[in-house]
CSV table of C-alpha atoms in Angstrom, one decimal:
chain,number,residue,atom,x,y,z
A,52,GLN,CA,37.3,-77.4,-59.6
A,53,LEU,CA,35.8,-80.5,-58.1
A,54,LEU,CA,37.6,-82.2,-55.2
A,55,VAL,CA,36.5,-85.7,-54.5
A,56,SER,CA,39.2,-87.4,-52.4
A,57,GLY,CA,42.3,-85.6,-53.4
A,58,THR,CA,44.2,-82.4,-52.3
A,59,VAL,CA,44.8,-79.2,-54.1
A,60,SER,CA,47.2,-76.6,-52.8
A,61,ALA,CA,47.7,-72.9,-53.6
A,62,ASN,CA,45.0,-72.6,-56.2
A,63,THR,CA,43.3,-69.4,-57.2
A,64,VAL,CA,39.6,-69.1,-58.0
A,65,SER,CA,39.0,-66.2,-60.4
A,66,ALA,CA,35.9,-64.3,-61.4
A,67,GLY,CA,33.2,-66.7,-62.6
A,68,GLY,CA,35.1,-69.7,-61.3
A,69,SER,CA,34.1,-72.0,-58.5
A,70,ASP,CA,36.0,-74.3,-56.2
A,71,ILE,CA,33.8,-77.1,-54.9
A,72,VAL,CA,35.1,-79.1,-52.0
A,73,VAL,CA,33.3,-82.4,-51.5
A,74,SER,CA,33.5,-85.1,-48.9
A,75,GLY,CA,37.1,-86.4,-48.6
A,76,GLY,CA,38.6,-83.5,-50.5
A,77,ARG,CA,40.9,-80.9,-49.1
A,78,SER,CA,41.9,-77.5,-50.5
A,79,THR,CA,44.8,-75.7,-48.8
A,80,ALA,CA,46.1,-72.1,-49.3
A,81,ALA,CA,43.3,-71.3,-51.7
A,82,THR,CA,42.6,-67.8,-52.9
A,83,VAL,CA,39.1,-66.8,-54.0
A,84,ALA,CA,39.2,-63.6,-56.0
A,85,SER,CA,36.4,-61.1,-56.6
A,86,GLY,CA,33.6,-62.8,-58.5
A,87,GLY,CA,34.8,-66.3,-57.6
A,88,SER,CA,33.1,-68.7,-55.2
A,89,LEU,CA,34.1,-71.4,-52.9
A,90,VAL,CA,31.5,-74.0,-52.2
A,91,PHE,CA,31.7,-76.2,-49.0
A,92,ALA,CA,29.9,-79.4,-49.8
A,93,GLY,CA,32.0,-81.5,-47.5
A,94,GLY,CA,35.8,-82.0,-47.1
A,95,SER,CA,38.0,-79.4,-45.6
A,96,VAL,CA,39.8,-76.1,-46.4
A,97,GLY,CA,42.9,-74.7,-44.8
A,98,ALA,CA,44.6,-71.3,-45.0
A,99,LEU,CA,41.8,-69.8,-47.1
A,100,THR,CA,41.9,-66.2,-48.4
A,101,VAL,CA,38.8,-64.7,-49.8
A,102,GLN,CA,39.3,-61.3,-51.5
A,103,SER,CA,36.8,-58.5,-51.6
A,104,GLY,CA,33.9,-59.5,-53.8
A,105,GLY,CA,34.4,-63.2,-53.3
A,106,THR,CA,31.8,-65.6,-52.0
A,107,LYS,CA,31.8,-68.6,-49.7
A,108,LEU,CA,28.8,-70.9,-49.6
A,109,ILE,CA,28.3,-73.5,-46.9
A,110,GLU,CA,25.9,-76.2,-48.2
A,111,ASP,CA,23.3,-78.1,-46.3
A,112,GLY,CA,24.7,-80.8,-44.1
A,113,VAL,CA,28.2,-79.2,-43.9
A,114,THR,CA,29.7,-77.7,-40.8
A,115,VAL,CA,32.6,-75.3,-40.7
A,116,SER,CA,34.1,-73.4,-37.8
A,117,GLY,CA,36.4,-70.6,-36.8
A,118,SER,CA,38.4,-68.6,-39.3
A,119,VAL,CA,37.5,-70.8,-42.2
A,120,ALA,CA,34.0,-69.3,-42.1
A,121,ASN,CA,35.0,-65.7,-41.5
A,122,ALA,CA,33.6,-62.8,-43.7
A,123,SER,CA,35.8,-59.8,-44.0
A,124,ALA,CA,35.5,-56.6,-46.0
A,125,GLY,CA,33.6,-57.2,-49.2
A,126,VAL,CA,33.2,-61.0,-48.6
A,127,ALA,CA,29.8,-62.7,-48.6
A,128,LEU,CA,29.3,-65.8,-46.5
A,129,ILE,CA,26.1,-67.8,-47.4
A,130,VAL,CA,25.2,-70.5,-44.9
A,131,SER,CA,22.7,-73.2,-45.5
A,132,GLY,CA,24.6,-75.7,-43.5
A,133,SER,CA,26.3,-74.8,-40.1
A,134,ALA,CA,28.9,-72.3,-39.1
A,135,SER,CA,30.3,-71.8,-35.7
A,136,ALA,CA,32.5,-69.3,-34.0
A,137,ASN,CA,33.0,-67.3,-37.2
A,138,ALA,CA,33.6,-63.5,-37.4
A,139,VAL,CA,31.8,-61.1,-39.7
A,140,GLN,CA,34.2,-58.1,-39.9
A,141,SER,CA,34.1,-54.6,-41.2
A,142,GLY,CA,32.3,-54.6,-44.6
A,143,GLY,CA,31.7,-58.3,-44.6
A,144,SER,CA,28.3,-60.0,-44.7
A,145,GLU,CA,26.8,-63.3,-43.6
A,146,ILE,CA,23.5,-64.6,-44.9
A,147,ILE,CA,22.0,-67.4,-43.0
A,148,ALA,CA,19.6,-69.0,-45.5
A,149,SER,CA,16.8,-71.4,-44.9
A,150,GLY,CA,18.0,-74.5,-43.0
A,151,GLY,CA,21.2,-72.6,-42.1
A,152,PHE,CA,22.5,-72.4,-38.5
A,153,ALA,CA,25.2,-70.1,-37.0
A,154,SER,CA,26.4,-70.3,-33.5
A,155,GLY,CA,28.7,-68.1,-31.6
A,156,MET,CA,29.4,-65.6,-34.4
A,157,THR,CA,30.8,-62.2,-33.8
A,158,VAL,CA,29.7,-59.2,-35.9
A,159,SER,CA,31.8,-56.1,-35.7
A,160,GLY,CA,32.3,-52.7,-37.3
A,161,ALA,CA,30.2,-52.3,-40.4
A,162,GLY,CA,29.7,-56.1,-40.6
A,163,THR,CA,26.2,-57.4,-41.2
A,164,ALA,CA,24.5,-60.7,-40.5
A,165,THR,CA,21.1,-61.4,-42.0
A,166,ILE,CA,18.9,-64.3,-40.9
A,167,LEU,CA,16.5,-65.3,-43.6
A,168,GLY,CA,13.3,-67.3,-43.2
A,169,GLY,CA,14.0,-70.8,-41.9
A,170,GLY,CA,17.5,-69.8,-40.8
A,171,SER,CA,18.6,-69.4,-37.2
A,172,ALA,CA,21.5,-68.0,-35.1
A,173,VAL,CA,22.3,-68.6,-31.4
A,174,ALA,CA,24.7,-66.8,-29.1
A,175,ALA,CA,25.8,-64.1,-31.5
A,176,THR,CA,27.7,-61.2,-30.2
A,177,ILE,CA,27.0,-57.9,-32.0
A,178,LEU,CA,29.7,-55.3,-31.3
A,179,ALA,CA,29.8,-51.6,-32.0
A,180,GLY,CA,29.1,-50.9,-35.7
A,181,GLY,CA,27.9,-54.4,-36.3
A,182,SER,CA,24.3,-55.3,-37.1
A,183,GLU,CA,22.1,-58.3,-37.3
A,184,ILE,CA,18.8,-58.4,-39.2
A,185,VAL,CA,16.2,-61.1,-38.6
A,186,SER,CA,13.9,-61.4,-41.5
A,187,SER,CA,10.4,-63.0,-41.6
A,188,GLY,CA,10.6,-66.6,-40.4
A,189,GLY,CA,14.2,-66.2,-39.1
A,190,MET,CA,15.1,-66.7,-35.4
A,191,ALA,CA,17.9,-65.3,-33.2
A,192,SER,CA,18.3,-66.5,-29.7
A,193,ALA,CA,20.6,-65.7,-26.8
A,194,ASP,CA,22.3,-62.9,-28.7
A,195,VAL,CA,24.4,-60.3,-26.9
A,196,LEU,CA,24.2,-56.7,-28.2
A,197,ALA,CA,27.4,-55.1,-27.0
A,198,GLY,CA,27.3,-51.8,-28.8
A,199,GLY,CA,25.7,-53.2,-32.0
A,200,THR,CA,22.2,-53.3,-33.4
A,201,GLU,CA,19.7,-56.0,-33.9
A,202,ILE,CA,16.6,-55.4,-36.1
A,203,ILE,CA,13.7,-57.8,-35.8
A,204,SER,CA,11.7,-57.4,-39.0
A,205,ALA,CA,8.0,-58.3,-39.4
A,206,GLY,CA,7.6,-62.0,-38.9
A,207,GLY,CA,11.1,-62.4,-37.4
A,208,SER,CA,11.6,-63.5,-33.8
A,209,GLY,CA,14.2,-63.1,-31.1
A,210,LEU,CA,14.5,-65.0,-27.8
A,211,ALA,CA,16.4,-64.0,-24.7
A,212,PRO,CA,18.7,-61.3,-26.1
A,213,THR,CA,21.0,-59.4,-23.7
A,214,ILE,CA,21.2,-55.7,-24.6
A,215,SER,CA,24.2,-54.1,-22.9
A,216,SER,CA,25.7,-50.6,-23.0
A,217,GLY,CA,25.4,-49.1,-26.4
A,218,GLY,CA,23.4,-51.9,-27.8
A,219,LEU,CA,20.1,-51.4,-29.6
A,220,GLU,CA,17.3,-53.8,-30.4
A,221,LEU,CA,14.7,-52.5,-32.8
A,222,VAL,CA,11.5,-54.6,-33.1
A,223,LEU,CA,9.5,-53.6,-36.1
A,224,SER,CA,5.8,-54.0,-36.6
A,225,CYS,CA,4.8,-57.7,-36.3
A,226,GLY,CA,8.2,-58.8,-35.1
A,227,THR,CA,8.4,-60.6,-31.8
A,228,VAL,CA,11.0,-60.7,-29.0
A,229,SER,CA,10.7,-62.5,-25.6
A,230,GLY,CA,12.8,-62.7,-22.5
A,231,ALA,CA,15.0,-59.7,-23.3
A,232,ALA,CA,17.5,-58.5,-20.6
A,233,ILE,CA,18.2,-54.8,-20.9
A,234,LEU,CA,21.3,-53.7,-19.0
A,235,SER,CA,22.5,-50.2,-18.1
A,236,GLY,CA,23.0,-48.2,-21.3
A,237,GLY,CA,21.1,-50.7,-23.5
A,238,GLN,CA,18.0,-49.7,-25.5
A,239,LYS,CA,15.1,-51.6,-26.9
A,240,VAL,CA,12.7,-49.8,-29.3
A,241,VAL,CA,9.4,-51.5,-30.2
A,242,SER,CA,7.5,-50.1,-33.2
A,243,SER,CA,3.7,-50.0,-33.3
A,244,GLY,CA,2.5,-53.6,-33.7
A,245,GLY,CA,5.8,-55.1,-32.6
C-alpha cells in the first residue's frame, strides 16, 4: 500500500505485504502481522502495532521517534534513517544499518541492538539482559551500560561509555574503545589485540 498524501486507518499488513508511508501520507491504527513490513519513507504513523515476526524499516532521510520506533518481542526494526528515544524490548531487535543513526534508545531484557558498518548510536542505555553489538565500521558513543552488555567487535569502536553496576563491555580483538568510565560493579574485558 502506497500512501502519497492521503490517510489510511485500521489497516492490516499481512505476511508478504508491505505498507509504504511516503511524504504527506499518514497511517493510523495499522497492524503489521508476522511476515509483513512497514516502510517509513516519509509521512507519519500513529497507534502502530507490529506483531511478532513483523518488520519496520526506517529509510534514509526519515526520522521517527518514541513508541513509533519501538521493537518488542519478535519485531525487527531496521534503521537507515534516524530513530530517537525508542525502546528495544524483550526479544526485539534493532539493526542500525549503514547511514542509520539512533539516539537515546533503551535496550532491555533479551533485546538486542546491532550497529553495522556505517551506522552509529549515541546515548543508548543498555539495561539488564539487553545487549548492543558494534560491528566492524560501526560506532557507539556515550552509552550507559546499566546491567547490560556491549560487545565491540573487530573494527568496531566505542567512545566514552559509562559502565555501571552489572554492566559489561567486551572489546574483541581489533575493536577500539576510548574514554570509558567504569563505576563500582562495572566490568570491562579486553581481548588480546583489543
